[in-house]
Each structure stands twice: as structure tokens, then as C-alpha cells.
Amino acid sequence: MSYSSKGGMLNGKEHYHILDGLRGVAALAVVLFHYLEWIHSDFSENIIGHGFLAVDFFFCLSGFVIAYAYDSRISQMGLKQFFVSRLFRLHPLVIAGAILGLIAMFADPFANQAEGQSIGFVLLIFLSSVLMIPLPIMEERGFNLFSLNAPSWSLFWEYIANVLYGLILVRLSRKVLWVFLVIAAAALLWVSHSAGNLLGGWSGGTFADGGIRMMYSFLAGLLIFRSGWILKIKLGFVVLSILLFAAFMMPWFSHNWLVEWVMVILYFPLVVSLGAGASVSGWLKKLCIFMGKISYPLYMTHYAFMWWFGNYYTTQNPPQEYLPWIIGLGTVAMVFFAWLVMFFYDEPVRKFLNRIKAKSL
């Protein structure tokens, strides 16, 4: 997913605030999905059982924002500066997520998954998480690509997308992009049909699925921007949020693999187009800016606490009537923690890195 822009003006251009807000809505959907997957291992019983499709929305939004932010200026800034800018934007929170995951693994009050692991093993999975090297070797964590922070799998593919954009995609015509998009859509259909869903990408056994999911949605986002498919229909942030969240809450169907494929190839690009064409003002605009800012910190810091909740749920067997309160208050606490990480760590670190970059130019 891409978080290259902030509220306000970006390089002299007005920013798409509603897209910021929708990114925050999708991040909240991921948090709720990860809570409820512990309670309902059968996703068809999960009220937000399609929350994992938020990643596909992120990828589509990323393609749109990257094209918007860099298509017109990457030739002037150069590849090195582009890659450095993306690294500075994304990697501080990759490191924070790995550190939090390491702390949480040792400090889990309900199940110490670090027990019995050698120092060398722990160091290896920590370095792989910090350096974004997929290493699905921890059975206790379901052979996640990144044992200490599972959501990093999508950031791995975000890095790949950025590299492909800088080296190749930025130079391609829309006709060529269409060819690649059709190929990616066919590959996505094969993945969805083979697995029965589009959940893959996070584990060693589904590694390639993540690349295919990224490629289709990222290309779709690029084409939305370059083709000017911005639908100026008067749908506000609230309505668009409901439309987006409805996709994550839809039931499971007999041909679920086909429904999910249609949602990814058509519905999410449509929501991006509608969000880019909509406007917002007043307190809703401030809310969108806030949600956009905390979406990436929330996504990259929440999973360490998910293992605590999961181990609490499986070992303590809490009364079902307590769970809405636990999940509700836990989500609020995670949003607040994400804001703390953003305010006291992510933003200061990026400002420091950008000052160093400016002095070196």
C-alpha cells in the first residue's frame, strides 16, 4: 500500500482527502478482521469475513497515488531520489513493526512463543523482518512470510511495485498497461479459482498469490489516474465508506472465488474513482486527514497485539458477552497507539531522514 502523500497540497496539487479517509476505513477493517478471525476460523461465519480484501484496495489506491504523485516529476527527480523517498516513507514503520513484534513475542502474558527458540533463530527472524526478506520458517506463526509482523507481506509487494514502477511502469503507454492488466486479471482469476478465495499472499505456501494480487490492483490504480477515470458524482465520505465496508462484510457465496475476483477487478477500482472525484469539507475533512495519517501506522503496529488477543482468547476462554467490549476498546487503544507511533516516531524520523537527504543533494 502507498502512503506517499499527506493532507493538504502535494507538489502544488490539491490532495484527494476522501481517499485518505477510505484508506483509514480499510485499515480499521483489517484490524477488525484480524480480531474476529480468532473467534471465527470459518470466515463464512465472520461478520467481516472479507476484510482481507482491504489489501487489494490498498494496492489499487497505491497505484493511483503513486501515478498522481510521481508520473509528472520522476524524470526530474531521478530514480535514486524516487527510491530513497519511498524507502524513507515506508521503512521506519517496517522497523517499528518488527521491534514491536519482537517485544510482544517475549512479553506475551498468555503464551510465550519465544520459549524454546534459540537466540540465533530469533535474531534471524528479526533481521528478516527489518530487511524485508521473506522467511516463512516459524510454524507457531503459521509460516508467515514475516514471523514478527505478518502484515509486512503486503509491504514487501509494495516495495516490488515501487521498483517496477520506477524502472518500467512509469515509461509504459496506456495500451501496454492494458495488456499487462488483462494478463494480471487472468492470473488473478486462476489464483481465486484454485484457492477458492483471494486470501493468499501472507504465507510461504501462497507467496506467488501476493504478487499477482499486487500486480492487478496496482496496475488498475495506475490506469485510473492516467486515463482520467475520476467520477465526479456527489457521494460524500460517509456513503463511500459504507460502500467500501460493505465489500468487506459481504457474505460468502457458493461461487465465492468469482465474487471476490469481481470485487477486486471492478468494485475497488470503482470506489477509488468515486473517491477521487468526491470532495469533503469541515470536520469530515479533518477526520479524513487524521484517518489517512494513522492508517499506515495502525496497519503496521496492530498485529503484535493480535497475538496477545488470540492467545488470550484461546487460553482463557472469555465469556462471549465480553468480546464486543474487548474488541471495541482494543481497537480504540490500537488507533491511539498508532497515533503515538506516528507522532513521536514515524514523522520525526522521516523529517530527520529528509533533512539529511536535502543536505546531500
Coordinates of C-alpha atoms in Angstrom, one line a residue:
M1 CA 0.0 0.0 0.0
S2 CA 1.2 3.5 -0.6
Y3 CA 1.3 6.4 1.9
S4 CA 3.3 8.8 -0.2
S5 CA 1.0 11.8 0.3
K6 CA -0.4 13.8 3.2
G7 CA -3.3 16.1 3.7
G8 CA -3.2 19.5 2.0
M9 CA -1.2 20.2 -1.1
L10 CA 1.1 17.7 -2.7
N11 CA 3.7 19.3 -5.0
G12 CA 1.3 22.2 -5.7
K13 CA -1.7 19.9 -6.4
E14 CA -4.8 19.5 -4.4
H15 CA -4.9 16.3 -2.4
Y16 CA -7.7 13.7 -2.6
H17 CA -8.8 13.8 1.1
I18 CA -11.6 11.3 0.8
L19 CA -9.1 8.7 -0.5
D20 CA -7.1 9.3 2.7
G21 CA -10.2 8.7 4.7
L22 CA -11.1 5.5 2.8
R23 CA -7.6 4.2 3.4
G24 CA -8.2 4.6 7.2
V25 CA -11.5 2.8 6.8
A26 CA -9.8 -0.1 5.1
A27 CA -7.1 -0.2 7.9
L28 CA -9.8 -0.4 10.5
A29 CA -11.4 -3.2 8.6
V30 CA -8.1 -5.1 8.7
V31 CA -7.9 -4.7 12.4
L32 CA -11.5 -6.0 13.0
F33 CA -10.9 -8.9 10.6
H34 CA -7.8 -9.9 12.5
Y35 CA -9.7 -9.8 15.8
L36 CA -12.6 -11.8 14.5
E37 CA -10.6 -14.5 12.6
W38 CA -9.5 -15.8 16.0
I39 CA -13.1 -16.2 17.1
H40 CA -14.5 -17.5 13.7
S41 CA -11.9 -19.6 11.9
D42 CA -14.7 -20.3 9.4
F43 CA -14.7 -16.9 7.6
S44 CA -18.2 -17.5 6.3
E45 CA -19.4 -17.0 9.9
N46 CA -17.3 -13.8 10.3
I47 CA -19.3 -10.6 10.0
I48 CA -16.3 -9.0 8.3
G49 CA -15.1 -12.2 6.7
H50 CA -13.8 -10.5 3.6
G51 CA -11.7 -7.9 5.5
F52 CA -8.6 -9.4 3.9
L53 CA -9.7 -7.8 0.6
A54 CA -8.7 -4.4 2.1
V55 CA -5.2 -5.2 0.9
D56 CA -6.4 -5.3 -2.7
F57 CA -8.0 -1.9 -2.2
F58 CA -4.7 -0.7 -0.7
F59 CA -2.8 -1.9 -3.8
C60 CA -5.3 -0.2 -6.1
L61 CA -5.1 3.1 -4.1
S62 CA -1.3 2.8 -4.1
G63 CA -1.2 2.6 -7.9
F64 CA -3.4 5.7 -8.2
V65 CA -1.5 7.8 -5.6
I66 CA 2.0 6.8 -7.0
A67 CA 1.0 7.8 -10.5
Y68 CA -0.6 11.1 -9.2
A69 CA 2.5 11.9 -7.1
Y70 CA 5.3 10.9 -9.4
D71 CA 4.3 10.5 -13.1
S72 CA 4.9 14.1 -13.9
R73 CA 8.2 14.5 -11.9
I74 CA 10.1 11.3 -11.6
S75 CA 12.1 12.1 -14.7
Q76 CA 13.3 15.3 -13.0
M77 CA 13.9 13.8 -9.6
G78 CA 15.7 10.7 -10.9
L79 CA 15.4 7.1 -9.9
K80 CA 17.7 7.3 -6.9
Q81 CA 15.8 10.1 -5.3
F82 CA 12.5 8.3 -6.0
F83 CA 13.6 5.1 -4.4
V84 CA 15.1 6.9 -1.4
S85 CA 11.9 8.9 -1.0
R86 CA 9.8 5.7 -1.0
L87 CA 12.3 4.0 1.4
F88 CA 12.1 6.9 3.8
R89 CA 8.3 6.9 3.7
L90 CA 7.8 3.2 4.2
H91 CA 10.7 1.7 6.1
P92 CA 10.6 3.4 9.5
L93 CA 7.3 1.7 10.3
V94 CA 8.6 -1.6 8.9
I95 CA 11.3 -1.4 11.5
A96 CA 8.8 -0.3 14.2
G97 CA 6.6 -3.3 13.4
A98 CA 9.4 -5.7 13.7
I99 CA 10.6 -4.3 17.0
L100 CA 7.0 -4.4 18.4
G101 CA 6.6 -7.9 17.2
L102 CA 9.8 -9.0 18.9
I103 CA 8.8 -7.3 22.2
A104 CA 5.3 -8.8 22.0
M105 CA 6.6 -12.3 21.4
F106 CA 8.7 -12.2 24.6
A107 CA 6.2 -10.3 26.7
D108 CA 3.0 -12.2 25.8
P109 CA 1.3 -12.8 29.1
F110 CA -0.8 -15.7 27.7
A111 CA 1.6 -17.8 25.6
N112 CA 5.3 -17.3 25.3
Q113 CA 6.0 -18.3 21.7
A114 CA 9.7 -17.3 22.2
E115 CA 10.2 -20.1 24.7
G116 CA 12.4 -22.8 23.3
Q117 CA 13.6 -20.6 20.4
S118 CA 17.3 -20.1 20.1
I119 CA 18.9 -16.7 20.1
G120 CA 20.1 -17.3 16.6
F121 CA 16.6 -18.2 15.4
V122 CA 15.1 -15.1 17.0
L123 CA 17.8 -12.9 15.6
L124 CA 17.3 -14.4 12.1
I125 CA 13.5 -13.7 12.0
F126 CA 14.1 -10.2 13.4
L127 CA 16.7 -9.3 10.7
S128 CA 14.5 -10.8 8.0
S129 CA 11.6 -8.6 9.2
V130 CA 13.7 -5.5 9.4
L131 CA 15.3 -6.1 6.0
M132 CA 12.1 -7.2 4.3
I133 CA 13.4 -10.7 3.4
P134 CA 10.6 -13.2 3.4
L135 CA 11.4 -16.1 5.7
P136 CA 8.4 -18.4 6.5
I137 CA 10.1 -20.7 9.0
M138 CA 8.1 -20.2 12.2
E139 CA 5.5 -22.9 12.5
E140 CA 3.9 -21.3 15.6
R141 CA 3.1 -18.2 13.4
G142 CA 1.6 -20.2 10.6
F143 CA 4.7 -19.9 8.4
N144 CA 4.1 -16.2 7.9
L145 CA 6.5 -14.6 5.5
F146 CA 7.5 -12.2 8.3
S147 CA 7.1 -14.0 11.6
L148 CA 7.3 -10.9 13.8
N149 CA 4.8 -8.8 11.9
A150 CA 2.5 -10.7 9.5
P151 CA 1.1 -7.6 7.6
S152 CA 4.6 -6.8 6.3
W153 CA 3.9 -9.3 3.5
S154 CA 1.9 -6.6 1.7
L155 CA 4.7 -4.1 2.2
F156 CA 7.1 -6.5 0.6
W157 CA 4.9 -6.4 -2.5
E158 CA 4.5 -2.7 -2.2
Y159 CA 8.3 -2.4 -2.5
I160 CA 8.3 -4.6 -5.5
A161 CA 5.5 -2.4 -7.1
N162 CA 7.6 0.7 -6.4
V163 CA 10.7 -0.8 -8.0
L164 CA 8.7 -1.9 -11.1
Y165 CA 7.1 1.5 -11.3
G166 CA 10.4 3.3 -11.2
L167 CA 12.1 1.0 -13.7
I168 CA 9.4 0.0 -16.1
L169 CA 5.8 1.0 -15.5
V170 CA 6.3 4.8 -15.5
R171 CA 7.5 4.5 -19.1
L172 CA 4.7 2.3 -20.5
S173 CA 1.9 3.6 -22.6
R174 CA -1.7 3.0 -21.5
K175 CA -2.1 0.4 -24.3
V176 CA 0.7 -1.6 -23.0
L177 CA -0.5 -1.3 -19.4
W178 CA -3.9 -2.6 -20.6
V179 CA -2.2 -5.7 -22.0
F180 CA -0.5 -6.3 -18.7
L181 CA -3.7 -5.6 -16.8
V182 CA -5.7 -8.2 -18.8
I183 CA -2.9 -10.8 -18.2
A184 CA -2.9 -9.9 -14.4
A185 CA -6.7 -10.2 -14.3
A186 CA -6.5 -13.7 -15.8
A187 CA -3.8 -14.7 -13.4
L188 CA -5.9 -13.4 -10.5
L189 CA -8.9 -15.4 -11.7
W190 CA -6.7 -18.5 -11.7
V191 CA -5.5 -17.8 -8.2
S192 CA -9.0 -17.2 -6.9
H193 CA -10.4 -20.3 -8.5
S194 CA -7.6 -22.5 -7.4
A195 CA -7.7 -21.4 -3.8
G196 CA -11.5 -20.6 -3.6
N197 CA -10.7 -17.1 -2.4
L198 CA -8.1 -14.3 -2.6
L199 CA -6.8 -14.7 0.9
G200 CA -3.3 -15.8 -0.1
G201 CA 0.0 -14.0 -0.1
W202 CA 0.9 -13.9 3.5
S203 CA 2.5 -17.3 3.9
G204 CA 5.3 -19.3 2.3
G205 CA 2.8 -21.6 0.6
T206 CA 0.9 -18.7 -1.0
F207 CA 3.8 -16.4 -1.8
A208 CA 3.1 -16.0 -5.5
D209 CA -0.6 -15.2 -4.8
G210 CA 0.5 -11.9 -3.2
G211 CA 2.5 -10.8 -6.2
I212 CA -0.5 -11.5 -8.5
R213 CA -2.9 -9.6 -6.2
M214 CA -0.5 -6.7 -6.1
M215 CA 0.1 -6.6 -9.8
Y216 CA -3.5 -6.4 -10.9
S217 CA -4.7 -3.8 -8.4
F218 CA -1.6 -1.6 -8.7
L219 CA -1.9 -1.5 -12.5
A220 CA -5.6 -0.7 -12.2
G221 CA -4.7 2.2 -9.9
L222 CA -2.2 3.5 -12.4
L223 CA -4.7 3.3 -15.3
I224 CA -7.4 5.0 -13.3
F225 CA -5.2 8.1 -12.9
R226 CA -3.6 8.1 -16.3
S227 CA -6.9 7.6 -18.1
G228 CA -8.7 10.3 -16.0
W229 CA -11.3 7.9 -14.8
I230 CA -12.3 10.2 -11.9
L231 CA -16.1 10.1 -11.4
K232 CA -17.4 13.4 -10.1
I233 CA -20.5 12.1 -8.5
K234 CA -21.8 13.7 -5.3
L235 CA -21.1 10.9 -2.9
G236 CA -19.6 12.0 0.3
F237 CA -17.2 10.3 2.6
V238 CA -19.8 8.6 4.7
V239 CA -21.6 7.0 1.7
L240 CA -18.3 5.9 0.2
S241 CA -17.1 4.4 3.5
I242 CA -20.3 2.4 3.7
L243 CA -19.8 1.2 0.1
L244 CA -16.2 0.2 0.9
F245 CA -17.1 -1.5 4.2
A246 CA -20.0 -3.4 2.5
A247 CA -17.4 -5.2 0.4
F248 CA -15.6 -6.5 3.5
M249 CA -18.9 -7.5 5.1
M250 CA -20.5 -9.3 2.2
P251 CA -21.5 -12.9 2.8
W252 CA -19.7 -15.9 1.4
F253 CA -21.3 -17.3 -1.8
S254 CA -21.3 -20.7 -3.5
H255 CA -19.0 -19.2 -6.1
N256 CA -17.1 -17.1 -3.6
W257 CA -13.9 -17.2 -5.7
L258 CA -15.7 -15.5 -8.6
V259 CA -17.4 -12.8 -6.4
E260 CA -14.1 -11.9 -4.8
W261 CA -12.4 -11.6 -8.2
V262 CA -15.2 -9.3 -9.5
M263 CA -14.9 -7.2 -6.4
V264 CA -11.1 -6.7 -6.9
I265 CA -11.1 -6.2 -10.7
L266 CA -14.2 -3.9 -10.8
Y267 CA -15.6 -2.8 -7.5
F268 CA -12.5 -1.5 -5.7
P269 CA -11.3 0.5 -8.8
L270 CA -14.8 2.0 -9.0
V271 CA -14.6 3.1 -5.3
V272 CA -11.2 4.7 -6.0
S273 CA -12.6 6.5 -9.0
L274 CA -15.6 7.7 -7.0
G275 CA -13.4 8.7 -4.0
A276 CA -11.0 10.7 -6.3
G277 CA -14.0 12.6 -7.7
A278 CA -15.6 13.4 -4.4
S279 CA -15.0 16.3 -2.2
V280 CA -15.2 16.9 1.6
S281 CA -15.0 19.8 3.9
G282 CA -15.4 20.8 7.5
W283 CA -14.9 18.3 10.3
L284 CA -15.2 15.4 7.9
K285 CA -12.2 16.7 6.0
K286 CA -10.3 16.8 9.3
L287 CA -11.4 13.2 10.0
C288 CA -10.3 12.1 6.6
I289 CA -6.8 13.6 7.1
F290 CA -6.5 12.0 10.5
M291 CA -7.6 8.6 9.3
G292 CA -5.2 8.8 6.3
K293 CA -2.3 9.7 8.6
I294 CA -2.9 6.9 11.1
S295 CA -3.8 4.2 8.6
Y296 CA -0.3 3.1 7.9
P297 CA 0.9 3.2 11.5
L298 CA -2.2 1.3 12.5
Y299 CA -1.7 -1.3 9.8
M300 CA 2.0 -1.9 10.8
T301 CA 1.7 -1.9 14.6
H302 CA -1.6 -3.7 15.3
Y303 CA -0.6 -7.3 14.7
A304 CA 1.8 -7.6 17.6
F305 CA -1.2 -7.1 19.9
M306 CA -3.3 -9.5 17.8
W307 CA -1.2 -12.4 19.0
W308 CA -1.9 -11.3 22.6
F309 CA -5.6 -11.3 21.9
G310 CA -5.5 -14.6 20.1
N311 CA -3.6 -16.3 22.9
Y312 CA -5.9 -14.7 25.5
Y313 CA -8.9 -15.9 23.6
T314 CA -7.7 -19.5 23.1
T315 CA -6.2 -20.0 26.6
Q316 CA -8.6 -18.0 28.8
N317 CA -11.9 -18.7 27.0
P318 CA -13.6 -15.4 27.9
P319 CA -17.4 -15.1 28.0
Q320 CA -18.8 -14.2 24.6
E321 CA -20.6 -11.2 26.0
Y322 CA -17.2 -9.6 26.9
L323 CA -15.8 -9.8 23.4
P324 CA -17.6 -6.8 21.9
W325 CA -16.2 -4.6 24.7
I326 CA -12.7 -6.2 24.4
I327 CA -12.6 -5.7 20.6
G328 CA -14.1 -2.3 20.7
L329 CA -11.9 -0.9 23.4
G330 CA -8.9 -2.7 21.9
T331 CA -9.4 -1.2 18.5
V332 CA -9.7 2.3 20.1
A333 CA -6.5 1.6 22.0
M334 CA -4.7 0.5 18.8
V335 CA -5.7 3.7 17.0
F336 CA -4.4 5.8 19.9
F337 CA -1.2 3.8 19.9
A338 CA -0.8 4.2 16.2
W339 CA -1.2 7.9 16.6
L340 CA 1.5 7.9 19.3
V341 CA 3.8 5.9 17.0
M342 CA 3.1 8.3 14.2
F343 CA 3.6 11.5 16.2
F344 CA 6.6 10.5 18.3
Y345 CA 8.4 8.2 16.0
D346 CA 7.4 8.0 12.3
E347 CA 7.0 11.7 11.5
P348 CA 10.2 12.8 13.4
V349 CA 12.3 10.0 11.9
R350 CA 11.1 10.8 8.3
K351 CA 11.7 14.6 8.9
F352 CA 15.2 13.8 10.1
L353 CA 15.9 11.5 7.1
N354 CA 14.6 14.0 4.7
R355 CA 16.8 16.7 6.1
I356 CA 19.8 14.5 5.6
K357 CA 18.6 13.8 2.0
A358 CA 18.2 17.5 1.3
K359 CA 21.7 18.3 2.5
S360 CA 23.2 15.6 0.3
L361 CA 21.6 16.9 -2.9

